XYZ file of N, CA, C and O in Angstrom:
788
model
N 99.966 149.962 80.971
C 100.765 150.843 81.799
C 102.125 150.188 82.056
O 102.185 148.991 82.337
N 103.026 150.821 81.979
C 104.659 150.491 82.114
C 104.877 149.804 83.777
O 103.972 150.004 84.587
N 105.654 149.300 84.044
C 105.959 149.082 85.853
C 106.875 149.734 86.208
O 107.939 149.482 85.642
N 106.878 150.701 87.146
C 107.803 150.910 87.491
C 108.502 149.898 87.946
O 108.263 148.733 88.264
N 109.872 150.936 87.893
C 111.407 150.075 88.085
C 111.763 150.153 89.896
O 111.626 151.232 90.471
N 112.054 149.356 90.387
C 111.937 149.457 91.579
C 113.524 148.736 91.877
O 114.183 148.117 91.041
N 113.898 149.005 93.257
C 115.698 148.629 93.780
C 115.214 146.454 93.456
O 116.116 145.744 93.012
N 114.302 146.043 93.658
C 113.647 144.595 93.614
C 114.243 144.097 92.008
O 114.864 143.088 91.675
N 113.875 144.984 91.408
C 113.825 145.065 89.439
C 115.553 144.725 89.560
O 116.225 143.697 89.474
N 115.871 146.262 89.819
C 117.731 146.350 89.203
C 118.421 144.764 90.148
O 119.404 144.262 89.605
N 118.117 144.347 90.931
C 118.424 143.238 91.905
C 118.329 142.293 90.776
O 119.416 141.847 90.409
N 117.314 141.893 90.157
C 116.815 140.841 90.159
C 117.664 140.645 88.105
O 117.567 139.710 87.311
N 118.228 141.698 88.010
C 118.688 142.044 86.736
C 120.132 141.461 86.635
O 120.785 141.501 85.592
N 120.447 141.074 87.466
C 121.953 140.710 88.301
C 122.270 139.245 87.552
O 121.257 138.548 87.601
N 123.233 138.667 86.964
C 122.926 137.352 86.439
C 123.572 136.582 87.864
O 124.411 136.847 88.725
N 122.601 135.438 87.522
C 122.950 134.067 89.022
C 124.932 134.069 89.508
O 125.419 133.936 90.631
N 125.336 134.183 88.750
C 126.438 133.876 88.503
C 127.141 135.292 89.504
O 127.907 135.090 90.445
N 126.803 136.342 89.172
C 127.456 137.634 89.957
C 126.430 137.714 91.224
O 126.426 138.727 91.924
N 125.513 136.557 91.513
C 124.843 136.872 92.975
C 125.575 136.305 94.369
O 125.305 135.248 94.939
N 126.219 136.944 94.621
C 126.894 136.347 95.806
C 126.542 137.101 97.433
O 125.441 137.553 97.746
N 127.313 137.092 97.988
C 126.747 137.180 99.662
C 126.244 138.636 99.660
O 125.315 138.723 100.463
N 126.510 139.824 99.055
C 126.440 141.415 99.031
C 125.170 141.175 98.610
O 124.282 141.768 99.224
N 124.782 140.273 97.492
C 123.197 140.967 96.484
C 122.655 140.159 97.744
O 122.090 140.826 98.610
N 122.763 138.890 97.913
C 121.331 138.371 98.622
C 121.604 139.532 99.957
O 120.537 140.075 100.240
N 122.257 139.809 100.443
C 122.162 140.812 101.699
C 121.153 141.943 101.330
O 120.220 142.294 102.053
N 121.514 142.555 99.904
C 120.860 143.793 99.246
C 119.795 143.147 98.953
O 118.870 143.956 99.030
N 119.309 141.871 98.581
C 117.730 141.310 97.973
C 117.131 141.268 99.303
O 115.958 141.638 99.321
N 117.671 140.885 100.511
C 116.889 140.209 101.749
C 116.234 141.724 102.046
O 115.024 141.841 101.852
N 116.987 142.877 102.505
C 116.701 143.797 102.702
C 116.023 144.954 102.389
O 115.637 145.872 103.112
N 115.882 144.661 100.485
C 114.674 145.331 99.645
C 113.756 144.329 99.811
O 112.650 144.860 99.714
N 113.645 143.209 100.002
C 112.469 142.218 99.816
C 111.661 142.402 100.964
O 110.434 142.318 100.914
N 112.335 142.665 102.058
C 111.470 142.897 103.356
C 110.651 144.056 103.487
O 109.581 144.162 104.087
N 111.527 145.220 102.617
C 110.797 146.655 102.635
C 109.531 146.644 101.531
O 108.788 147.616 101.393
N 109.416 145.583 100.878
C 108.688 145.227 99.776
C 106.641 144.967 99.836
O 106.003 144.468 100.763
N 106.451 145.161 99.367
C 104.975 144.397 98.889
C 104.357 143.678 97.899
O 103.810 144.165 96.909
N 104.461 142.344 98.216
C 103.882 141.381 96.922
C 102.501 141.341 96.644
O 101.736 141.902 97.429
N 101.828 140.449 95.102
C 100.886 140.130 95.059
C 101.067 138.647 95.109
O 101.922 138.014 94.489
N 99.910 138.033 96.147
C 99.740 136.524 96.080
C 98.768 136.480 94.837
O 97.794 137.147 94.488
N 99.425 135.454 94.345
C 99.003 135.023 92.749
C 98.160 133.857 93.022
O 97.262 133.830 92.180
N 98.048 132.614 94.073
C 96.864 131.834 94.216
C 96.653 132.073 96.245
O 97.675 132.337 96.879
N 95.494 131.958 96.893
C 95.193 131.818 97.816
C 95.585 131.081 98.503
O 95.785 131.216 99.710
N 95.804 129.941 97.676
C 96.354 128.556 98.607
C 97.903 127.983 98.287
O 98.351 127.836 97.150
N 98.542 127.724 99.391
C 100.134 127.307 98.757
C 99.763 126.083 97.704
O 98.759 125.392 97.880
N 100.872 125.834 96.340
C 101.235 124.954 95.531
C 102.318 124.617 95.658
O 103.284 125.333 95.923
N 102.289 123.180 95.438
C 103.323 122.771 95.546
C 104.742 123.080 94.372
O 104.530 122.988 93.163
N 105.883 123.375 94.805
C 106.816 123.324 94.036
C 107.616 122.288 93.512
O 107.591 121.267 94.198
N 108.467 122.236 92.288
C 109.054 121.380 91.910
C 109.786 120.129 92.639
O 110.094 119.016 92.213
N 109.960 120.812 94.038
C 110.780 119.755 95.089
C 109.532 118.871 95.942
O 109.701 117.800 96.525
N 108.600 119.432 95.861
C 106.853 118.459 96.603
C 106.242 119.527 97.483
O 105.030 119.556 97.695
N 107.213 120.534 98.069
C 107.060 121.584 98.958
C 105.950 122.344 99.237
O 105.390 122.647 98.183
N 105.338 122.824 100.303
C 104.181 123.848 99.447
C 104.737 125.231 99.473
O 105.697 125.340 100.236
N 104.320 126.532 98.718
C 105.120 127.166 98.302
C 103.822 128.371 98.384
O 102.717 127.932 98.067
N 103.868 129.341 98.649
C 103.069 130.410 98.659
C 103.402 131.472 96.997
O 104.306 132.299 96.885
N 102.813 131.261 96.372
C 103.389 132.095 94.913
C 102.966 133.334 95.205
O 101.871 133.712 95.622
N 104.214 134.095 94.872
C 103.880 135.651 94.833
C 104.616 136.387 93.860
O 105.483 135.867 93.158
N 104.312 137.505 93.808
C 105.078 138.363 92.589
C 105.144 139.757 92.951
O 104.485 140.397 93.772
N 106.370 140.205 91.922
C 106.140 141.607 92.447
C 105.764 142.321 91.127
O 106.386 142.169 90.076
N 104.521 143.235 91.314
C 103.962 143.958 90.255
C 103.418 144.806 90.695
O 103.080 144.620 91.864
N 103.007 146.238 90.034
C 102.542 147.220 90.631
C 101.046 147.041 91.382
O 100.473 148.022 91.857
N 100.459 145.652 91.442
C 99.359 145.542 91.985
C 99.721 145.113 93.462
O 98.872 144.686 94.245
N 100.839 145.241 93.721
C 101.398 144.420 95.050
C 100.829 145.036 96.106
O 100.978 146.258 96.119
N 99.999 144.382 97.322
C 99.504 145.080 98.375
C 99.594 144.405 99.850
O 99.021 144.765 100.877
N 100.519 143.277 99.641
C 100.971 142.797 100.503
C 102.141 142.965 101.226
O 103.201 142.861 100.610
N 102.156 143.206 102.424
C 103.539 144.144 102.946
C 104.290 142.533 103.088
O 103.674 141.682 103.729
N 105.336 142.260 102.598
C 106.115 140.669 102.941
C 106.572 140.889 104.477
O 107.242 139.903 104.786
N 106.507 141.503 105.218
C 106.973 141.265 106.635
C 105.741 140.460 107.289
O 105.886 139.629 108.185
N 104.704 140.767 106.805
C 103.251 140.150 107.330
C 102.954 139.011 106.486
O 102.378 138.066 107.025
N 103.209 138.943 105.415
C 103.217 137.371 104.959
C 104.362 136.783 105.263
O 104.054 135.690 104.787
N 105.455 136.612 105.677
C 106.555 136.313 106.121
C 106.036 135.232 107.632
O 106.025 134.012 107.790
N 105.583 136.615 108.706
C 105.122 135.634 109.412
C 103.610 135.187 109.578
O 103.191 134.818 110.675
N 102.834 135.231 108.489
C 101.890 133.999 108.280
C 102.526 132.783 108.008
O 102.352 131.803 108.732
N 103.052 132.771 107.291
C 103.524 131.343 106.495
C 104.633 130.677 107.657
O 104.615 129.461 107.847
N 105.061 131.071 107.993
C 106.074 130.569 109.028
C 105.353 130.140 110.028
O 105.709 128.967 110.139
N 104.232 130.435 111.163
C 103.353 129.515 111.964
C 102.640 128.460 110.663
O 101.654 127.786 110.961
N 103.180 128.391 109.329
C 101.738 127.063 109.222
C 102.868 126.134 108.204
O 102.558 125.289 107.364
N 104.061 126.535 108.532
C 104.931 125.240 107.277
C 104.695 125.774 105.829
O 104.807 124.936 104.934
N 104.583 126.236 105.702
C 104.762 126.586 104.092
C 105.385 127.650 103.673
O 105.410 128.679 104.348
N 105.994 127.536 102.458
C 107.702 128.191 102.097
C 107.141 129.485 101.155
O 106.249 130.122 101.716
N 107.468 129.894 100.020
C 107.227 131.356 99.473
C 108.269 131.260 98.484
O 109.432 131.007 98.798
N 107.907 131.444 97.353
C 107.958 131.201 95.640
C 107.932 133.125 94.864
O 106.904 133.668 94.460
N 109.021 133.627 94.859
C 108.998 134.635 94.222
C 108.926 134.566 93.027
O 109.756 133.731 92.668
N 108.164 135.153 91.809
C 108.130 135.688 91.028
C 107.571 134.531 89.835
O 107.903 134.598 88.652
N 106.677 133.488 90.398
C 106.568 132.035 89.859
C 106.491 132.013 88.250
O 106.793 131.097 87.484
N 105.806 133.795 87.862
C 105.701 133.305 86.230
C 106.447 133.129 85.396
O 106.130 132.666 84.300
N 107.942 133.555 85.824
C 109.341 133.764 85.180
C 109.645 132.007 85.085
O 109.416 131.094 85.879
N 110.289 132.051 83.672
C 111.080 130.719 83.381
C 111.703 129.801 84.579
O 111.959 128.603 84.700
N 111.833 131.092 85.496
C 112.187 130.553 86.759
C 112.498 131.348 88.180
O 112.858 132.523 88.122
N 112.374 130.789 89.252
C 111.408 131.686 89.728
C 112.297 132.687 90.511
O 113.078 131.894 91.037
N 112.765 134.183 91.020
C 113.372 135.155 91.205
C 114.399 134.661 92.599
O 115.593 134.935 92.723
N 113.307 133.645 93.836
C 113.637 133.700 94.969
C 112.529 132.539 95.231
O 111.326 132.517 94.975
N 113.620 131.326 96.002
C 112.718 130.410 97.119
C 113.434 130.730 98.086
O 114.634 130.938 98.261
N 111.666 130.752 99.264
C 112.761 130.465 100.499
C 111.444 129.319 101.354
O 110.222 129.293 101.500
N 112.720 128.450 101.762
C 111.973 127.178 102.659
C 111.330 127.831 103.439
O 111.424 129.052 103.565
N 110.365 126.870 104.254
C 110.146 126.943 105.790
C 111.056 127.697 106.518
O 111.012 128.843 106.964
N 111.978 126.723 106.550
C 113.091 126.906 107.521
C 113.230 128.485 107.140
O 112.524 129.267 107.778
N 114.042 128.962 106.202
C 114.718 130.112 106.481
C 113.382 131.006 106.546
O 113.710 132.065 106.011
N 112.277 131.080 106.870
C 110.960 131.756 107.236
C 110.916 132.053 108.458
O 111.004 133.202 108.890
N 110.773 131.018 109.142
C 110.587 130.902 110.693
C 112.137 130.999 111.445
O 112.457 130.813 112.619
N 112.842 131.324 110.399
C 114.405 131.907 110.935
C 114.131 133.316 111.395
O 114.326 133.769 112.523
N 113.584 134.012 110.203
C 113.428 135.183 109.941
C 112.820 136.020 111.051
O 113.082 137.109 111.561
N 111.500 134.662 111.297
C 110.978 135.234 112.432
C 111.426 135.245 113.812
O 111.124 136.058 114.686
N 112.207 134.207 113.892
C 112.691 134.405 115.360
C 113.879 134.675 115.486
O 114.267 134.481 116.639
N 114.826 135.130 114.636
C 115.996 135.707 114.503
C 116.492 136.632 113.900
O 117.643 137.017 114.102
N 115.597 137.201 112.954
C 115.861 138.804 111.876
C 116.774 137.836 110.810
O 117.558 138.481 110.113
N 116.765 136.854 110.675
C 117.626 136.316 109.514
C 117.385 135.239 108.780
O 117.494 134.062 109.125
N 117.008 135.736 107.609
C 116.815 134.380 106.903
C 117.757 132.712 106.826
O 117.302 131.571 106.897
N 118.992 133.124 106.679
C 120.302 132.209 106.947
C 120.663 132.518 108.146
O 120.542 133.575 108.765
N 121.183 131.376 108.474
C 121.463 131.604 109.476
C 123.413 130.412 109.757
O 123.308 129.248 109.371
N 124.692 130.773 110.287
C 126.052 130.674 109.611
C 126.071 128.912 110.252
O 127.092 128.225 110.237
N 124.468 128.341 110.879
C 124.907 127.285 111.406
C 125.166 125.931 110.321
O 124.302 125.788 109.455
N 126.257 124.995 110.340
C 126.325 123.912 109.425
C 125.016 123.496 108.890
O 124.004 123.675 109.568
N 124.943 122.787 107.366
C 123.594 122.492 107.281
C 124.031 121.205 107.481
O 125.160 120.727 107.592
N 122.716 120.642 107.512
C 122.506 119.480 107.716
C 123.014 117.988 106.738
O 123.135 117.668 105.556
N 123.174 117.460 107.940
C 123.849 116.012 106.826
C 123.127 114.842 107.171
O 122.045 114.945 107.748
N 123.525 113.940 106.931
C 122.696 112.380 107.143
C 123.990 111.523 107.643
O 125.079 111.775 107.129
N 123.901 110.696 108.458
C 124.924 110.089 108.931
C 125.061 109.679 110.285
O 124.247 110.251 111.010
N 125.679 109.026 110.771
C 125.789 108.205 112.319
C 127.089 108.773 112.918
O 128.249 108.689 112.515
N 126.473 109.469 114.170
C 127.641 109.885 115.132
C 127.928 108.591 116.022
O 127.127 107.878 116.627
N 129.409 108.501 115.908
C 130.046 107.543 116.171
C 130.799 108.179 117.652
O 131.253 109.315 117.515
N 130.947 107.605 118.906
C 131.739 108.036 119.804
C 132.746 107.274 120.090
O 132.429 106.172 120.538
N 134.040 107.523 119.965
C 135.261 106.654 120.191
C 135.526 106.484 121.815
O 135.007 107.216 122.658
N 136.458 105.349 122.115
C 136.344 105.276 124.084
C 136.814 106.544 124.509
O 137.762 107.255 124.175
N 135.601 106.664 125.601
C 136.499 107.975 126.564
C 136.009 109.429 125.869
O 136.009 110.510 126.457
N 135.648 109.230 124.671
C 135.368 110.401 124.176
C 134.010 111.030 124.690
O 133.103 110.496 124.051
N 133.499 111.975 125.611
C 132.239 112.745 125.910
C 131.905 113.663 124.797
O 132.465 114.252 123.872
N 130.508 113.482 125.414
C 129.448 114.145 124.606
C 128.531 114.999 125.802
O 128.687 114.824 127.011
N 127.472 116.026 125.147
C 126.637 116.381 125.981
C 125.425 116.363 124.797
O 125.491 116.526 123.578
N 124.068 116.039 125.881
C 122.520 115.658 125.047
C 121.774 116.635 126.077
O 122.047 117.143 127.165
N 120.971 116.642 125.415
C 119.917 117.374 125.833
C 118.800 118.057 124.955
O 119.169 118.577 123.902
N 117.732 118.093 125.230
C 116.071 118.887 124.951
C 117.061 119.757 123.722
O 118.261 120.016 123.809
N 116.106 120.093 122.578
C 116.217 121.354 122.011
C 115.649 122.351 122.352
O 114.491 122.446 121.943
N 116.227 123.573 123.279
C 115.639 124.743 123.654
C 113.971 125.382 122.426
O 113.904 125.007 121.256
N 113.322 125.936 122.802
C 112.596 126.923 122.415
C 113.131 127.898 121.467
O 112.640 128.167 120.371
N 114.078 128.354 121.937
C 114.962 129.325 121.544
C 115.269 128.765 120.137
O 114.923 129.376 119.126
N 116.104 127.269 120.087
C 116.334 126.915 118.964
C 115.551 126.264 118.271
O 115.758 126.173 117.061
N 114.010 125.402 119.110
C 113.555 124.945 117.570
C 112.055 125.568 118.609
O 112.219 124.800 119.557
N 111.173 126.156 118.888
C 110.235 126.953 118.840
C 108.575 126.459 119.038
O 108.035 127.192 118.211
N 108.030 126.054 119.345
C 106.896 125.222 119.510
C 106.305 124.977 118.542
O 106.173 123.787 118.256
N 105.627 126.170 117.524
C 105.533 125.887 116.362
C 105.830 125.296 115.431
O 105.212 124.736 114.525
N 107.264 125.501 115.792
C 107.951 124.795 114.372
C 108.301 123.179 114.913
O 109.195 122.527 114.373
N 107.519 122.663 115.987
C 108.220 121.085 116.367
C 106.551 120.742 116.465
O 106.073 119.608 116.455
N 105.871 121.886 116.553
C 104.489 121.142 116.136
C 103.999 120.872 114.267
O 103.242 120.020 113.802
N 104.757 121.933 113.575
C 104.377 121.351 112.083
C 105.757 120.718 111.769
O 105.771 120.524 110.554
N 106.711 120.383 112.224
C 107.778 118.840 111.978
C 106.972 117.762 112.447
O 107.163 116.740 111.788
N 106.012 117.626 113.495
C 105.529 116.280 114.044
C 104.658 115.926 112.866
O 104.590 114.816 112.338
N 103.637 117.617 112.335
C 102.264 117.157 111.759
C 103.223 116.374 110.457
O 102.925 115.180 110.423
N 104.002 116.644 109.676
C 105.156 116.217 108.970
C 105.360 114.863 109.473
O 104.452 114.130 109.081
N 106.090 114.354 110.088
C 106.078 112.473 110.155
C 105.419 112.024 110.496
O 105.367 110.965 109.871
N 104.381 112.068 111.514
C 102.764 112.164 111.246
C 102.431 111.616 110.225
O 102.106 110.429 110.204
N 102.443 112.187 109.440
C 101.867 112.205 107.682
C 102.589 111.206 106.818
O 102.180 110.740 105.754
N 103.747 110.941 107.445
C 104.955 110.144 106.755
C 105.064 108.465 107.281
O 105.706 107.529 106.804
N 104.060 108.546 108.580
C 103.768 107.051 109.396
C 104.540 107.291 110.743
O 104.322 106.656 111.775
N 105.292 108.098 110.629
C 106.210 107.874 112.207
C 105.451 108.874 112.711
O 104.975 109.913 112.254
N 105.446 108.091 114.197
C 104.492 108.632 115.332
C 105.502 109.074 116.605
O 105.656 110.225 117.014
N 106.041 108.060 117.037
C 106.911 108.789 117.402
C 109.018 109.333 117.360
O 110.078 108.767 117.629
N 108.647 110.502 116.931
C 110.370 110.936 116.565
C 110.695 110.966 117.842
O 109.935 110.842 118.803
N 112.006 111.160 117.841
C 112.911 111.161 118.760
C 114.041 112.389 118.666
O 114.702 112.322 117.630
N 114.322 113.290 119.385
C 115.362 114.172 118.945
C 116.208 114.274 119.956
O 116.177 113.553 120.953
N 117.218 115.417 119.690
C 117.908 115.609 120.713
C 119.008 116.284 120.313
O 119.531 115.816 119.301
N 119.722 117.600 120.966
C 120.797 118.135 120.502
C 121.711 117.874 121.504
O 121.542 117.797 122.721
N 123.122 117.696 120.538
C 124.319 117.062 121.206
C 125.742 117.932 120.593
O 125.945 118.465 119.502
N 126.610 117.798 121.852
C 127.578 118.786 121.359
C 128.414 118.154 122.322
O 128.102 117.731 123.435
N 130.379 118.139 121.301
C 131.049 118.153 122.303
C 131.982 118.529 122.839
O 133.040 118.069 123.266
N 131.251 119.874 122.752
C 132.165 121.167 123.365
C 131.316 122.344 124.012
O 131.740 123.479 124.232
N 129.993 121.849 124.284
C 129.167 122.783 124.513
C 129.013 124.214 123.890
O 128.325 125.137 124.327
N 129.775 124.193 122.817
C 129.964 125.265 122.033
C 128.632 125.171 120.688
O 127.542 125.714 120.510
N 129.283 124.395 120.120
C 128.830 123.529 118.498
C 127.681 122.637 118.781
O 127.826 121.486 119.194
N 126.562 123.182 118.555
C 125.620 121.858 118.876
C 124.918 121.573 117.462
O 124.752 122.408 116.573
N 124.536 120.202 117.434
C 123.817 119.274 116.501
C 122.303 118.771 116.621
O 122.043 118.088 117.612
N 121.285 119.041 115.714
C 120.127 118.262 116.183
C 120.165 116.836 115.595
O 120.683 116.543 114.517
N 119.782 116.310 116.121
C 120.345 114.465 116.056
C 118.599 114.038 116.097
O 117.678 114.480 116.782
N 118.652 113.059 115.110
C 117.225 112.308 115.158
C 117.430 110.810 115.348
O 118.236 110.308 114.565
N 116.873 110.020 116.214
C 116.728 108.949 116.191
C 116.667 107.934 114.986
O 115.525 107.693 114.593
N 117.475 107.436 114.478
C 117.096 106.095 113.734
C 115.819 105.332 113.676
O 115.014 105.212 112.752
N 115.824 104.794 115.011
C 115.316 103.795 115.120
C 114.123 104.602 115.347
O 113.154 103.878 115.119
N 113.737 105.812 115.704
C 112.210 106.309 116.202
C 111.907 106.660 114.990
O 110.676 106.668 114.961
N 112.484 107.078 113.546
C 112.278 106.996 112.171
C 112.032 105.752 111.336
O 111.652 105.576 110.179
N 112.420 104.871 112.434
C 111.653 103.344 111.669
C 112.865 102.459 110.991
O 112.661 101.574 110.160
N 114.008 102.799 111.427
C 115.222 102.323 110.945
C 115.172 102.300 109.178
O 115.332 101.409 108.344
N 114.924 103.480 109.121
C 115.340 103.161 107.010
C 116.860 102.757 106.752
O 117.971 102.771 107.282
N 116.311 102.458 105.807
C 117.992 101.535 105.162
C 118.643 102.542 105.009
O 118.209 103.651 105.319
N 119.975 102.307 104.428
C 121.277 103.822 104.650
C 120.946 104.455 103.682
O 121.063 105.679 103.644
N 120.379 103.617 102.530
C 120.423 104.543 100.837
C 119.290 105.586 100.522
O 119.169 106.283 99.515
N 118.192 105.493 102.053
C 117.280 106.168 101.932
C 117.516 107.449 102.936
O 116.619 108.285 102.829
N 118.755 107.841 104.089
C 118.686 108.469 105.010
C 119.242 109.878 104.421
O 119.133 110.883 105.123
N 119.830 109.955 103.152
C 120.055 111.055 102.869
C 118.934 111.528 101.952
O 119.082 112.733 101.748
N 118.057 111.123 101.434
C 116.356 111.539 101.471
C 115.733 112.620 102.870
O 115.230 113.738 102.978
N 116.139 111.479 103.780
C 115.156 111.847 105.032
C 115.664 113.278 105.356
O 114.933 114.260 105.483
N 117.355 113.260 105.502
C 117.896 114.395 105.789
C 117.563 115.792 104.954
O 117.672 116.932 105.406
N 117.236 115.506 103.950
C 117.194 116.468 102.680
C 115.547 117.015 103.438
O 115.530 118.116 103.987
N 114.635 116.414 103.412
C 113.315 116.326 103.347
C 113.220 117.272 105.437
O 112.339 118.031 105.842
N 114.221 116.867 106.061
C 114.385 117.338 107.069
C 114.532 118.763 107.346
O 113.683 119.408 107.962
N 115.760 119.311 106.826
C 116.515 120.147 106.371
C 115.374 121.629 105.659
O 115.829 122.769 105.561
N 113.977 121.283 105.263
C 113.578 122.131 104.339
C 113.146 122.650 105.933
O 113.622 123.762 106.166
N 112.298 122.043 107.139
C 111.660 122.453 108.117
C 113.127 123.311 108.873
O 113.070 123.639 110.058
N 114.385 123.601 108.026
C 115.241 124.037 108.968
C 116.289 124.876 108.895
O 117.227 124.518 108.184
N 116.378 126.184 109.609
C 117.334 127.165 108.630
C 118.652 126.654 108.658
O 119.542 127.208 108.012
């Protein structure tokens, strides 16, 4: 039997190169109205170590993605479109999952993340404080812990800082990460970054 052609199909027909801010707006928005088939039960890991929920879209699809969207987002694991293709249609991390869920948006316009030491010059203020709920969610600071946990660090350290009360930063402790050497902190950041839209 043929598949039908669906708005997902003509999207996905688009070469990488002409996908810019309009298609992923037009992909986010057919993808949500969408229904996949999960292709294994259990997440696999992807090329980056990640675990990855594989799904596809085929006329056997009976999964509404707004409801797998937020399964996977309470348990850390990301979502792998279309895995049988040479390569795969659509990843999306953790992070932009549990964006989705608590903000209607997968991206979200805040800086991504870097690796590096905030330095304060004399006289210059800052403001610290807790990361709200709002911004990082119980869930999602309970599967970051089960995450360094797993990695040997027991206890992290966080904290968001801004100094303009405008622009804020989540800042991790060094030293509650175990002081890694410098050549390894843009690892950590990378590896950080997936738990984060």
């Amino acid at each position: 039997m043929a598949s039908s052609n669906t708005p997902l199909d003509d999207l996905f027909k688009v070469d990488l190169e002409f996908r810019d801010a309009d298609w992923e707006d037009s992909f986010f928005k057919s993808f949500l109205r969408s229904s996949v088939k999960v292709v294994f039960s259990d997440p696999k890991p992807g090329p980056d170590g990640w675990p990855y929920l594989f799904v596809e879209t085929t006329e056997e699809a009976d999964e509404p993605v707004s409801k797998i969207v937020g399964w996977l987002a309470e348990r850390g694991i990301g979502l792998a479109l279309n895995v049988q293709k040479p390569m795969p249609d659509f990843v999306f991390t953790y992070g932009m999952l549990w964006n989705y869920r608590e903000r209607g948006e997968f991206l979200s316009t805040a800086p991504k993340i870097e690796s590096g030491e905030i330095r304060l010059g004399d006289g210059e203020q800052v403001f610290i404080g807790e990361p709200s709920e709002t911004f990082l969610p119980k869930y999602v600071r309970a599967i970051l812990k089960q995450f360094f946990f797993d990695q040997g660090v027991h206890a992290v350290k966080a904290m968001m800082m801004s100094k303009d009360q405008k622009h804020f930063d989540l800042c991790f402790s060094l030293e509650s990460l175990g002081s890694p050497p410098e050549k390894e902190r843009a690892g950590i950041a990378e590896a950080i970054a997936w738990f984060l839209p």
